[in-house]
CSV table of C-alpha atoms in Angstrom, one decimal:
chain,number,residue,atom,x,y,z
P,1,MET,CA,0.0,-0.3,0.1
P,2,SER,CA,1.4,3.8,-0.9
P,3,ASN,CA,1.6,6.4,1.6
P,4,THR,CA,1.4,4.0,4.6
P,5,ARG,CA,4.0,2.8,7.0
P,6,ILE,CA,4.2,-0.5,8.9
P,7,GLU,CA,3.3,-0.3,12.5
P,8,ARG,CA,3.4,-3.3,15.2
P,9,ASP,CA,1.4,-4.1,18.5
P,10,SER,CA,1.1,-7.2,20.4
P,11,MET,CA,-1.2,-8.7,17.7
P,12,GLY,CA,1.3,-8.1,14.8
P,13,GLU,CA,2.0,-5.7,12.1
P,14,LEU,CA,-0.5,-3.7,10.1
P,15,HIS,CA,-0.5,-0.6,7.9
P,16,VAL,CA,-0.9,3.0,9.2
P,17,PRO,CA,-1.1,6.2,7.1
P,18,GLU,CA,2.1,7.6,6.7
P,19,GLN,CA,1.6,11.2,8.2
P,20,ALA,CA,-0.7,9.6,11.3
P,21,LEU,CA,0.6,10.5,14.4
P,22,TYR,CA,-1.3,7.3,16.0
P,23,GLY,CA,0.0,4.0,15.8
P,24,ALA,CA,-1.5,0.5,15.9
P,25,GLN,CA,-3.7,0.4,18.0
P,26,THR,CA,-5.7,3.4,16.8
P,27,GLN,CA,-5.4,1.8,13.3
P,28,ARG,CA,-7.2,-1.3,14.5
P,29,ALA,CA,-9.9,0.7,15.6
P,30,VAL,CA,-10.4,2.6,12.5
P,31,ASP,CA,-10.7,-0.5,11.0
P,32,ASN,CA,-12.7,-2.4,13.1
P,33,PHE,CA,-15.5,0.3,13.8
P,34,PRO,CA,-16.8,2.2,10.7
P,35,ILE,CA,-20.0,2.4,12.2
P,36,SER,CA,-21.1,6.3,12.6
P,37,HIS,CA,-18.3,8.1,11.0
P,38,GLN,CA,-18.5,10.3,14.4
P,39,ARG,CA,-15.7,11.0,16.2
P,40,MET,CA,-15.4,11.4,20.0
P,41,PRO,CA,-16.3,15.1,21.0
P,42,ALA,CA,-14.0,17.5,21.1
P,43,GLN,CA,-14.6,18.2,24.9
P,44,PHE,CA,-14.0,14.7,25.7
P,45,ILE,CA,-10.6,14.4,23.8
P,46,ARG,CA,-9.5,17.9,25.3
P,47,ALA,CA,-10.3,16.7,28.6
P,48,LEU,CA,-8.3,13.2,28.1
P,49,ILE,CA,-5.4,15.0,26.6
P,50,LEU,CA,-5.3,17.2,30.1
P,51,ALA,CA,-5.5,14.1,32.0
P,52,LYS,CA,-2.5,12.6,30.2
P,53,ALA,CA,-0.6,16.0,31.0
P,54,ALA,CA,-1.8,15.8,34.7
P,55,ALA,CA,-0.7,12.3,34.8
P,56,ALA,CA,2.8,12.7,33.6
P,57,LYS,CA,3.1,15.8,35.8
P,58,ALA,CA,2.2,13.6,39.0
P,59,ASN,CA,4.3,10.8,37.8
P,60,VAL,CA,7.4,12.8,37.6
P,61,GLU,CA,6.6,14.0,41.3
P,62,LEU,CA,6.2,10.3,42.3
P,63,LYS,CA,9.5,9.5,40.4
P,64,GLN,CA,7.9,7.2,38.3
P,65,LEU,CA,9.1,9.0,35.1
P,66,SER,CA,12.0,10.9,34.5
P,67,GLU,CA,11.8,14.6,34.4
P,68,SER,CA,12.7,14.3,30.8
P,69,GLN,CA,10.0,12.1,29.9
P,70,GLY,CA,7.5,13.9,32.0
P,71,LYS,CA,8.4,17.2,30.5
P,72,ALA,CA,8.0,15.9,26.9
P,73,ILE,CA,4.7,14.0,27.3
P,74,VAL,CA,3.5,17.4,28.9
P,75,ASP,CA,4.9,19.6,26.2
P,76,ALA,CA,3.3,17.2,23.4
P,77,ALA,CA,-0.4,17.3,25.2
P,78,GLN,CA,-0.1,21.2,25.4
P,79,GLY,CA,1.3,21.4,21.7
P,80,LEU,CA,-1.9,19.2,20.5
P,81,LEU,CA,-4.3,21.8,22.7
P,82,GLU,CA,-2.8,24.7,20.8
P,83,GLY,CA,-3.5,23.2,17.5
P,84,ASP,CA,-6.2,21.1,15.3
P,85,TYR,CA,-6.0,18.4,17.6
P,86,MET,CA,-9.2,16.8,16.5
P,87,GLN,CA,-7.6,15.4,13.4
P,88,HIS,CA,-5.7,13.1,15.1
P,89,PHE,CA,-8.6,11.7,16.8
P,90,PRO,CA,-10.5,9.3,14.1
P,91,VAL,CA,-11.6,6.6,16.4
P,92,ASP,CA,-15.8,6.1,16.2
P,93,ILE,CA,-17.9,6.8,18.9
P,94,PHE,CA,-19.3,3.3,18.7
P,95,GLN,CA,-15.9,1.4,19.6
P,96,THR,CA,-15.3,-0.8,22.7
P,97,GLY,CA,-17.3,-0.2,25.5
P,98,SER,CA,-14.4,0.9,27.9
P,99,GLY,CA,-13.2,3.5,25.4
P,100,THR,CA,-9.8,1.6,25.4
P,101,SER,CA,-9.3,2.8,21.7
P,102,SER,CA,-9.7,6.3,22.5
P,103,ASN,CA,-7.2,5.9,25.4
P,104,MET,CA,-4.9,4.2,22.9
P,105,ASN,CA,-5.1,6.7,20.7
P,106,ALA,CA,-4.2,9.6,22.9
P,107,ASN,CA,-1.4,7.5,24.3
P,108,GLU,CA,-0.1,6.9,20.7
P,109,VAL,CA,-0.4,10.5,19.6
P,110,ILE,CA,1.1,12.0,22.4
P,111,ALA,CA,3.9,9.4,22.3
P,112,THR,CA,5.0,10.3,19.0
P,113,LEU,CA,5.3,14.1,19.6
P,114,ALA,CA,6.7,13.2,22.9
P,115,SER,CA,9.2,11.1,21.2
P,116,ARG,CA,10.1,13.8,18.5
P,117,LEU,CA,10.5,16.3,21.4
P,118,LEU,CA,13.0,14.3,23.5
P,119,GLY,CA,15.1,12.4,20.7
P,120,GLU,CA,14.2,9.2,22.3
P,121,PRO,CA,11.6,7.0,22.3
P,122,VAL,CA,8.2,7.5,24.4
P,123,ASN,CA,6.2,4.6,25.0
P,124,PRO,CA,2.3,5.1,24.8
P,125,ASN,CA,2.1,2.1,27.3
P,126,ASP,CA,4.9,2.3,29.5
P,127,HIS,CA,5.2,6.3,29.8
P,128,VAL,CA,2.1,8.0,28.7
P,129,ASN,CA,-0.3,5.7,30.2
P,130,CYS,CA,1.7,5.2,33.3
P,131,GLY,CA,-0.1,4.5,36.6
P,132,GLN,CA,-3.6,4.1,34.2
P,133,SER,CA,-5.6,2.1,33.0
P,134,SER,CA,-8.3,2.8,30.2
P,135,ASN,CA,-10.8,1.6,32.9
P,136,ASP,CA,-10.2,4.7,35.3
P,137,ILE,CA,-9.0,7.1,32.5
P,138,ILE,CA,-12.0,7.2,30.5
P,139,PRO,CA,-14.5,7.5,33.3
P,140,THR,CA,-12.3,10.2,34.8
P,141,THR,CA,-12.5,11.7,31.4
P,142,ILE,CA,-16.3,11.5,31.4
P,143,HIS,CA,-16.5,13.4,34.8
P,144,VAL,CA,-13.7,15.9,33.8
P,145,SER,CA,-15.2,17.1,30.5
P,146,ALA,CA,-18.5,17.3,32.0
P,147,ALA,CA,-17.5,19.2,34.7
P,148,LEU,CA,-15.7,21.6,32.4
P,149,GLY,CA,-18.7,21.9,30.0
P,150,LEU,CA,-20.8,22.9,32.8
P,151,HIS,CA,-18.3,25.4,34.3
P,152,GLU,CA,-17.4,26.8,30.9
P,153,GLN,CA,-20.6,26.7,28.8
P,154,LEU,CA,-24.0,25.3,30.4
P,155,LEU,CA,-23.5,27.4,33.7
P,156,PRO,CA,-22.9,30.9,32.3
P,157,ALA,CA,-25.5,30.3,29.6
P,158,LEU,CA,-28.0,29.5,32.2
P,159,VAL,CA,-27.3,32.3,34.5
P,160,HIS,CA,-27.2,34.6,31.3
P,161,LEU,CA,-30.8,33.3,30.3
P,162,VAL,CA,-32.0,34.0,33.7
P,163,GLN,CA,-30.5,38.0,33.8
P,164,VAL,CA,-32.0,38.5,30.0
P,165,ILE,CA,-35.2,37.0,31.5
P,166,GLU,CA,-35.4,39.2,34.9
P,167,ARG,CA,-34.3,42.6,32.8
P,168,LYS,CA,-37.3,41.9,30.4
P,169,ALA,CA,-39.5,41.3,33.3
P,170,VAL,CA,-38.8,44.7,34.8
P,171,GLN,CA,-39.6,46.2,31.0
P,172,VAL,CA,-42.8,44.3,30.8
P,173,HIS,CA,-44.0,44.8,34.2
P,174,PRO,CA,-46.7,47.2,33.5
P,175,PHE,CA,-48.6,44.9,31.0
P,176,ILE,CA,-51.3,42.8,32.6
P,177,LYS,CA,-52.5,39.7,30.1
P,178,THR,CA,-55.2,36.9,30.4
P,179,GLY,CA,-53.7,34.0,32.1
P,180,ARG,CA,-54.4,30.2,30.9
P,181,THR,CA,-55.0,27.2,32.7
P,182,HIS,CA,-55.8,24.0,30.4
P,183,LEU,CA,-55.1,26.6,27.6
P,184,MET,CA,-58.7,28.4,28.4
P,185,ASP,CA,-59.0,31.8,29.7
P,186,ALA,CA,-58.0,32.2,33.4
P,187,MET,CA,-57.6,35.2,36.0
P,188,PRO,CA,-55.2,37.9,34.8
P,189,VAL,CA,-51.5,37.9,35.3
P,190,ARG,CA,-48.8,40.5,34.9
P,191,MET,CA,-46.5,39.7,32.1
P,192,SER,CA,-43.7,40.0,34.4
P,193,GLN,CA,-45.3,37.3,36.9
P,194,VAL,CA,-45.1,34.9,33.8
P,195,LEU,CA,-41.1,35.7,33.0
P,196,GLU,CA,-40.6,35.8,36.6
P,197,GLY,CA,-41.9,32.0,36.8
P,198,TRP,CA,-39.4,31.0,34.1
P,199,ALA,CA,-36.7,32.5,35.7
P,200,GLN,CA,-37.0,31.0,38.9
P,201,GLN,CA,-37.6,27.7,37.2
P,202,LEU,CA,-34.0,27.9,36.0
P,203,LYS,CA,-32.7,29.1,39.1
P,204,ALA,CA,-33.7,26.0,40.6
P,205,ASN,CA,-32.2,23.9,37.8
P,206,ILE,CA,-29.0,25.8,38.3
P,207,GLY,CA,-29.1,25.2,42.0
P,208,HIS,CA,-29.5,21.3,41.3
P,209,LEU,CA,-26.8,21.2,38.9
P,210,GLN,CA,-24.1,23.0,41.0
P,211,ASP,CA,-25.4,20.4,43.9
P,212,LEU,CA,-24.0,17.8,41.4
P,213,LEU,CA,-20.4,19.5,40.8
P,214,PRO,CA,-19.0,17.9,43.9
P,215,SER,CA,-19.5,14.4,42.6
P,216,LEU,CA,-18.8,15.1,39.2
P,217,GLN,CA,-15.5,16.7,40.2
P,218,SER,CA,-14.8,13.5,42.2
P,219,LEU,CA,-12.4,11.0,40.1
P,220,ALA,CA,-11.9,7.4,39.3
P,221,GLN,CA,-8.1,8.0,38.5
P,222,GLY,CA,-6.0,5.9,40.3
P,223,GLY,CA,-8.1,2.7,40.3
P,224,THR,CA,-6.6,1.5,37.3
P,225,ALA,CA,-8.1,-2.1,36.1
P,226,VAL,CA,-10.7,-2.8,38.5
P,227,GLY,CA,-10.2,-0.3,41.5
P,228,THR,CA,-7.7,-1.7,43.5
P,229,GLY,CA,-5.1,0.5,42.1
P,230,ILE,CA,-2.6,-2.2,40.6
P,231,ASN,CA,0.4,-0.7,39.0
P,232,ALA,CA,-0.2,2.9,40.1
P,233,HIS,CA,1.7,5.0,42.7
P,234,PRO,CA,-0.4,4.9,46.2
P,235,GLN,CA,-0.1,8.6,45.9
P,236,PHE,CA,-0.8,8.6,42.4
P,237,ALA,CA,-4.6,9.5,42.5
P,238,ALA,CA,-4.1,12.5,44.7
P,239,GLY,CA,-1.0,14.0,42.8
P,240,PHE,CA,-3.0,13.6,39.5
P,241,SER,CA,-6.1,15.5,41.0
P,242,ARG,CA,-4.1,18.4,42.3
P,243,GLN,CA,-2.3,18.5,39.0
P,244,LEU,CA,-5.6,18.6,37.0
P,245,SER,CA,-7.1,21.3,39.4
P,246,ASN,CA,-3.9,23.4,38.7
P,247,LEU,CA,-4.4,23.2,34.8
P,248,THR,CA,-7.7,23.6,34.6
P,249,GLN,CA,-8.7,25.7,37.4
P,250,VAL,CA,-11.5,23.3,38.4
P,251,GLN,CA,-11.0,21.5,41.8
P,252,PHE,CA,-10.9,17.9,41.2
P,253,THR,CA,-10.6,15.4,44.1
P,254,PRO,CA,-10.0,11.8,44.2
P,255,GLY,CA,-13.0,9.5,44.4
P,256,LYS,CA,-13.9,8.3,48.0
P,257,ASN,CA,-14.4,4.6,46.4
P,258,LEU,CA,-12.9,3.8,43.1
P,259,PHE,CA,-14.8,0.8,42.7
P,260,ALA,CA,-18.1,2.6,42.3
P,261,LEU,CA,-16.7,5.2,39.8
P,262,ILE,CA,-15.4,2.3,37.9
P,263,GLY,CA,-17.9,0.0,37.9
P,264,SER,CA,-21.0,2.2,37.6
P,265,GLN,CA,-21.7,6.0,35.8
P,266,ASP,CA,-24.1,6.9,38.3
P,267,THR,CA,-23.0,10.4,38.7
P,268,ALA,CA,-23.4,10.7,34.9
P,269,VAL,CA,-26.9,9.3,34.9
P,270,ALA,CA,-27.7,12.0,37.7
P,271,VAL,CA,-26.3,14.6,35.8
P,272,SER,CA,-28.0,13.8,32.5
P,273,GLY,CA,-31.4,13.6,34.4
P,274,GLN,CA,-30.8,16.9,35.7
P,275,LEU,CA,-30.1,18.1,32.0
P,276,LYS,CA,-33.5,16.8,31.0
P,277,ALA,CA,-34.9,18.8,33.7
P,278,ILE,CA,-33.4,21.8,32.3
P,279,ALA,CA,-34.7,20.7,28.8
P,280,VAL,CA,-38.1,20.3,30.1
P,281,THR,CA,-38.2,24.0,31.4
P,282,LEU,CA,-36.7,25.3,28.2
P,283,MET,CA,-39.4,23.2,26.1
P,284,LYS,CA,-42.0,25.2,28.4
P,285,ILE,CA,-40.4,28.7,28.0
P,286,ALA,CA,-40.5,28.0,24.4
P,287,ASN,CA,-43.9,26.8,24.0
P,288,ASP,CA,-45.3,29.8,26.1
P,289,LEU,CA,-43.6,32.1,23.6
P,290,ARG,CA,-44.7,30.4,20.6
P,291,TRP,CA,-48.3,30.5,21.9
P,292,MET,CA,-48.2,34.2,23.0
P,293,ASN,CA,-46.5,35.0,19.5
P,294,SER,CA,-49.2,32.9,17.6
P,295,GLY,CA,-51.1,34.8,14.8
P,296,PRO,CA,-50.5,37.6,14.0
P,297,LEU,CA,-54.5,37.5,13.3
P,298,ALA,CA,-56.0,34.3,14.1
P,299,GLY,CA,-53.6,33.6,17.1
P,300,LEU,CA,-53.1,34.9,20.7
P,301,GLY,CA,-51.0,37.8,19.3
P,302,GLU,CA,-50.0,38.6,22.5
P,303,ILE,CA,-46.6,39.5,21.8
P,304,GLU,CA,-44.2,39.5,18.5
P,305,LEU,CA,-41.1,37.9,18.5
P,306,GLU,CA,-38.1,39.4,16.5
P,307,GLY,CA,-38.3,38.7,12.6
P,308,LEU,CA,-35.2,36.8,11.9
P,309,GLN,CA,-35.9,35.2,8.5
P,310,PRO,CA,-38.9,34.2,5.8
P,311,GLY,CA,-40.9,31.6,7.4
P,312,SER,CA,-42.4,30.1,4.3
P,313,SER,CA,-41.2,29.0,0.6
P,314,ILE,CA,-44.9,29.9,-0.7
P,315,MET,CA,-46.8,32.2,1.6
P,316,PRO,CA,-45.1,35.7,1.4
P,317,GLY,CA,-44.5,37.8,4.5
P,318,LYS,CA,-44.9,34.8,6.8
P,319,VAL,CA,-42.4,34.9,9.8
P,320,ASN,CA,-42.0,31.8,12.3
P,321,PRO,CA,-40.9,31.8,15.8
P,322,VAL,CA,-37.6,30.1,14.8
P,323,ILE,CA,-35.5,30.3,17.9
P,324,PRO,CA,-38.2,28.9,20.4
P,325,GLU,CA,-38.9,25.8,17.7
P,326,ALA,CA,-35.2,25.4,17.5
P,327,THR,CA,-34.9,25.4,21.6
P,328,ALA,CA,-37.7,23.1,21.5
P,329,MET,CA,-36.1,20.6,19.1
P,330,VAL,CA,-32.9,20.6,21.3
P,331,ALA,CA,-35.2,19.8,24.4
P,332,ALA,CA,-36.6,16.8,22.6
P,333,GLN,CA,-33.1,15.6,21.6
P,334,VAL,CA,-31.5,15.9,25.2
P,335,ILE,CA,-34.5,14.1,26.4
P,336,GLY,CA,-33.6,11.2,24.0
P,337,ASN,CA,-29.9,11.4,25.1
P,338,ASP,CA,-30.7,10.8,28.8
P,339,THR,CA,-32.7,8.0,27.6
P,340,THR,CA,-29.6,6.6,25.9
P,341,ILE,CA,-27.5,7.5,29.0
P,342,THR,CA,-29.9,5.7,31.2
P,343,VAL,CA,-29.9,2.5,29.3
P,344,ALA,CA,-25.9,3.0,29.1
P,345,GLY,CA,-25.8,3.6,32.7
P,346,GLN,CA,-27.3,-0.1,33.3
P,347,SER,CA,-24.3,-1.5,31.5
P,348,GLY,CA,-22.2,-1.3,34.6
P,349,ASN,CA,-21.2,-5.3,34.8
P,350,PHE,CA,-19.0,-6.2,37.7
P,351,GLU,CA,-16.0,-4.0,37.7
P,352,LEU,CA,-16.5,-1.9,34.7
P,353,ASN,CA,-19.2,0.0,33.0
P,354,VAL,CA,-18.9,-0.9,29.0
P,355,MET,CA,-21.0,1.9,27.5
P,356,LEU,CA,-18.5,4.7,28.6
P,357,PRO,CA,-18.0,6.3,25.0
P,358,ILE,CA,-21.6,6.8,24.3
P,359,ILE,CA,-22.3,8.0,27.7
P,360,ALA,CA,-19.6,10.7,27.1
P,361,GLN,CA,-21.0,11.7,23.6
P,362,ASN,CA,-24.8,12.2,25.1
P,363,LEU,CA,-23.9,13.9,28.3
P,364,LEU,CA,-21.4,16.5,26.4
P,365,SER,CA,-24.1,16.7,23.5
P,366,SER,CA,-26.5,17.6,26.0
P,367,ILE,CA,-24.3,20.1,27.6
P,368,GLU,CA,-23.7,22.0,24.4
P,369,LEU,CA,-27.0,22.0,23.0
P,370,LEU,CA,-28.4,23.3,26.0
P,371,ALA,CA,-25.9,26.2,26.3
P,372,ASN,CA,-26.1,27.1,23.0
P,373,SER,CA,-29.8,27.3,22.8
P,374,SER,CA,-30.0,29.2,26.1
P,375,ARG,CA,-27.9,31.9,25.0
P,376,LEU,CA,-30.1,32.1,21.5
P,377,LEU,CA,-33.3,32.1,23.3
P,378,ALA,CA,-32.0,34.7,25.4
P,379,ASP,CA,-30.6,37.0,23.0
P,380,LYS,CA,-33.0,36.5,20.2
P,381,ALA,CA,-36.2,35.9,21.5
P,382,ILE,CA,-36.9,37.1,25.3
P,383,ALA,CA,-34.7,40.2,24.8
P,384,SER,CA,-36.1,41.4,21.5
P,385,PHE,CA,-39.8,40.5,21.7
P,386,LYS,CA,-42.6,43.4,21.6
P,387,VAL,CA,-45.8,43.7,23.9
P,388,ASN,CA,-49.2,43.8,21.9
P,389,GLU,CA,-50.8,45.8,24.6
P,390,PRO,CA,-54.2,46.8,22.8
P,391,LYS,CA,-54.6,42.8,21.9
P,392,LEU,CA,-53.9,42.1,25.8
P,393,LYS,CA,-56.6,44.7,26.7
P,394,GLU,CA,-59.3,43.6,24.4
P,395,ALA,CA,-58.9,39.9,25.5
P,396,LEU,CA,-58.9,41.1,29.1
P,397,SER,CA,-62.1,43.5,28.6
P,398,ARG,CA,-64.0,40.4,27.5
P,399,ASN,CA,-62.6,37.9,29.8
P,400,PRO,CA,-65.6,36.8,31.9
P,401,ILE,CA,-63.2,34.7,34.3
P,402,LEU,CA,-62.8,37.8,36.1
P,403,VAL,CA,-66.1,37.2,37.8
P,404,THR,CA,-64.0,34.9,40.0
P,405,ALA,CA,-63.3,38.1,42.0
P,406,LEU,CA,-67.0,38.5,43.0
P,407,ASN,CA,-67.3,34.7,44.4
P,408,PRO,CA,-66.7,36.1,48.3
P,409,ILE,CA,-69.5,38.7,47.7
P,410,ILE,CA,-72.2,36.8,45.6
P,411,GLY,CA,-71.2,33.2,45.4
P,412,TYR,CA,-69.7,30.9,43.1
P,413,GLN,CA,-73.1,29.8,41.2
P,414,LYS,CA,-74.1,33.3,40.9
P,415,ALA,CA,-70.5,34.2,39.5
P,416,ALA,CA,-71.0,31.4,37.2
P,417,GLU,CA,-74.2,32.7,35.7
P,418,ILE,CA,-72.8,36.0,35.1
P,419,ALA,CA,-69.5,34.4,33.2
P,420,LYS,CA,-71.8,32.2,31.0
P,421,THR,CA,-74.1,35.1,30.2
P,422,ALA,CA,-71.4,37.4,29.5
P,423,TYR,CA,-69.4,34.7,27.3
P,424,LYS,CA,-72.9,33.6,25.3
P,425,GLN,CA,-73.7,37.5,24.8
P,426,GLY,CA,-70.0,38.5,24.1
P,427,ARG,CA,-70.3,41.5,26.6
P,428,PRO,CA,-68.0,42.7,29.2
P,429,VAL,CA,-68.6,41.0,32.6
P,430,ILE,CA,-69.0,44.1,34.3
P,431,ASP,CA,-71.7,44.9,32.5
P,432,VAL,CA,-73.3,41.6,33.0
P,433,ALA,CA,-72.6,42.0,36.6
P,434,LEU,CA,-74.2,45.2,36.9
P,435,GLU,CA,-77.7,43.9,35.8
P,436,HIS,CA,-77.7,40.7,37.7
P,437,THR,CA,-76.2,42.0,41.2
P,438,ASP,CA,-76.6,45.1,43.7
P,439,LEU,CA,-73.3,46.4,43.2
P,440,SER,CA,-72.5,49.7,41.8
P,441,ARG,CA,-70.3,50.1,38.7
P,442,SER,CA,-67.8,52.1,40.8
P,443,GLN,CA,-68.0,49.0,43.1
P,444,LEU,CA,-67.5,46.7,40.2
P,445,GLU,CA,-64.6,48.6,38.5
P,446,ILE,CA,-62.7,48.3,41.7
P,447,LEU,CA,-63.6,44.6,42.3
P,448,LEU,CA,-62.7,43.7,38.6
P,449,ASP,CA,-59.8,45.7,38.2
P,450,PRO,CA,-57.4,43.3,36.5
P,451,GLU,CA,-54.4,45.0,38.0
P,452,LYS,CA,-55.6,44.4,41.3
P,453,LEU,CA,-56.5,40.9,40.5
P,454,THR,CA,-52.8,40.0,39.6
P,455,VAL,CA,-52.4,40.2,43.4
P,456,GLY,CA,-52.8,37.1,45.4
P,457,GLY,CA,-52.8,36.2,48.8
P,458,VAL,CA,-49.1,35.1,48.9
């Protein structure tokens, strides 16, 4: 074969692309798994490279590697992160369940670069993988990549979304709209109360996500093959976590029980469950926006979302709520990702979970999708929508449910009669109430004032 070289591993010889930095084990994985043609996520590979650098630093401290070997590995890892490193990581997501192929991919690439820097051989297994097993480095990398994704992407995006919603709530506070339950007219609410409800949902989700961070930042590293720590220095786990914390500025700690962290992926399942909860919240917000924006003539028409693009290839002038729609699709995808992670989390057979790559893929996909859609929802939908005040007032004036405020005075049955009559005749409820009660118009104007009705007993 042209443009290839011969590489060897414990199973024999095979051809590898001449310019590839990886070696035989990576090539075997490329040959064995032509399944999805999707590589492991860039966030995962970045965390794996950082983990290799942290391991090298810890092993130098513990005299498991020479200073020159450790420095070459660290420099190789840093050089990768400064460039287009994903071109060197071709292994499919659907690979061996331990992620061994991705681990060896990283070991081989870093060993090649480190050997060039050092001017002597750096071995993928003996040096780059020193004190490690795929069985602890891949679970560790799942935790690290997800933790970095939350700190760097999702949590800042959710905080931004909350801030935009709260600023918008102040702007729309003067507007009062018809409330709806079961999609049917209900008591009035302030527009700001609607938005404050969204903000509180998101704040609760942020809090739940933050509560999971300590578990996510607790690492399996040091357990090696089955959790016993065979072939790793007794202080390696502590040294690794300290070095990784320095590299990432996120505080990582050794796991309290490495058997649990290698044999299961309960933390990833829990984080995914919370990501699903965030998706449900975003779906609710997106759907509320779509309903309020519906129309502009035959729908609710309470707000007008920013027009971002033509909405139809055949109907001129049509504009659709594209950002809420995209957000709703993200929510659906995240819910599906969580189902996959739930099933994969059940594959902890004895001392190892064997669906690690797909857990990593879906967890990181959910984090990225939620982060990106949250920012778009904030900046291109919520921050810029306009309130249609005439439409709000028109609906409020004809809302027979306002009669609920008269219940304590005239009773539920009498109030129901007035509401039904007002609805049937298409008249304002205040006019019908004036005919069917002893209350004066001035009294009714006070009792049925929509602004006063937005203040409850809490």
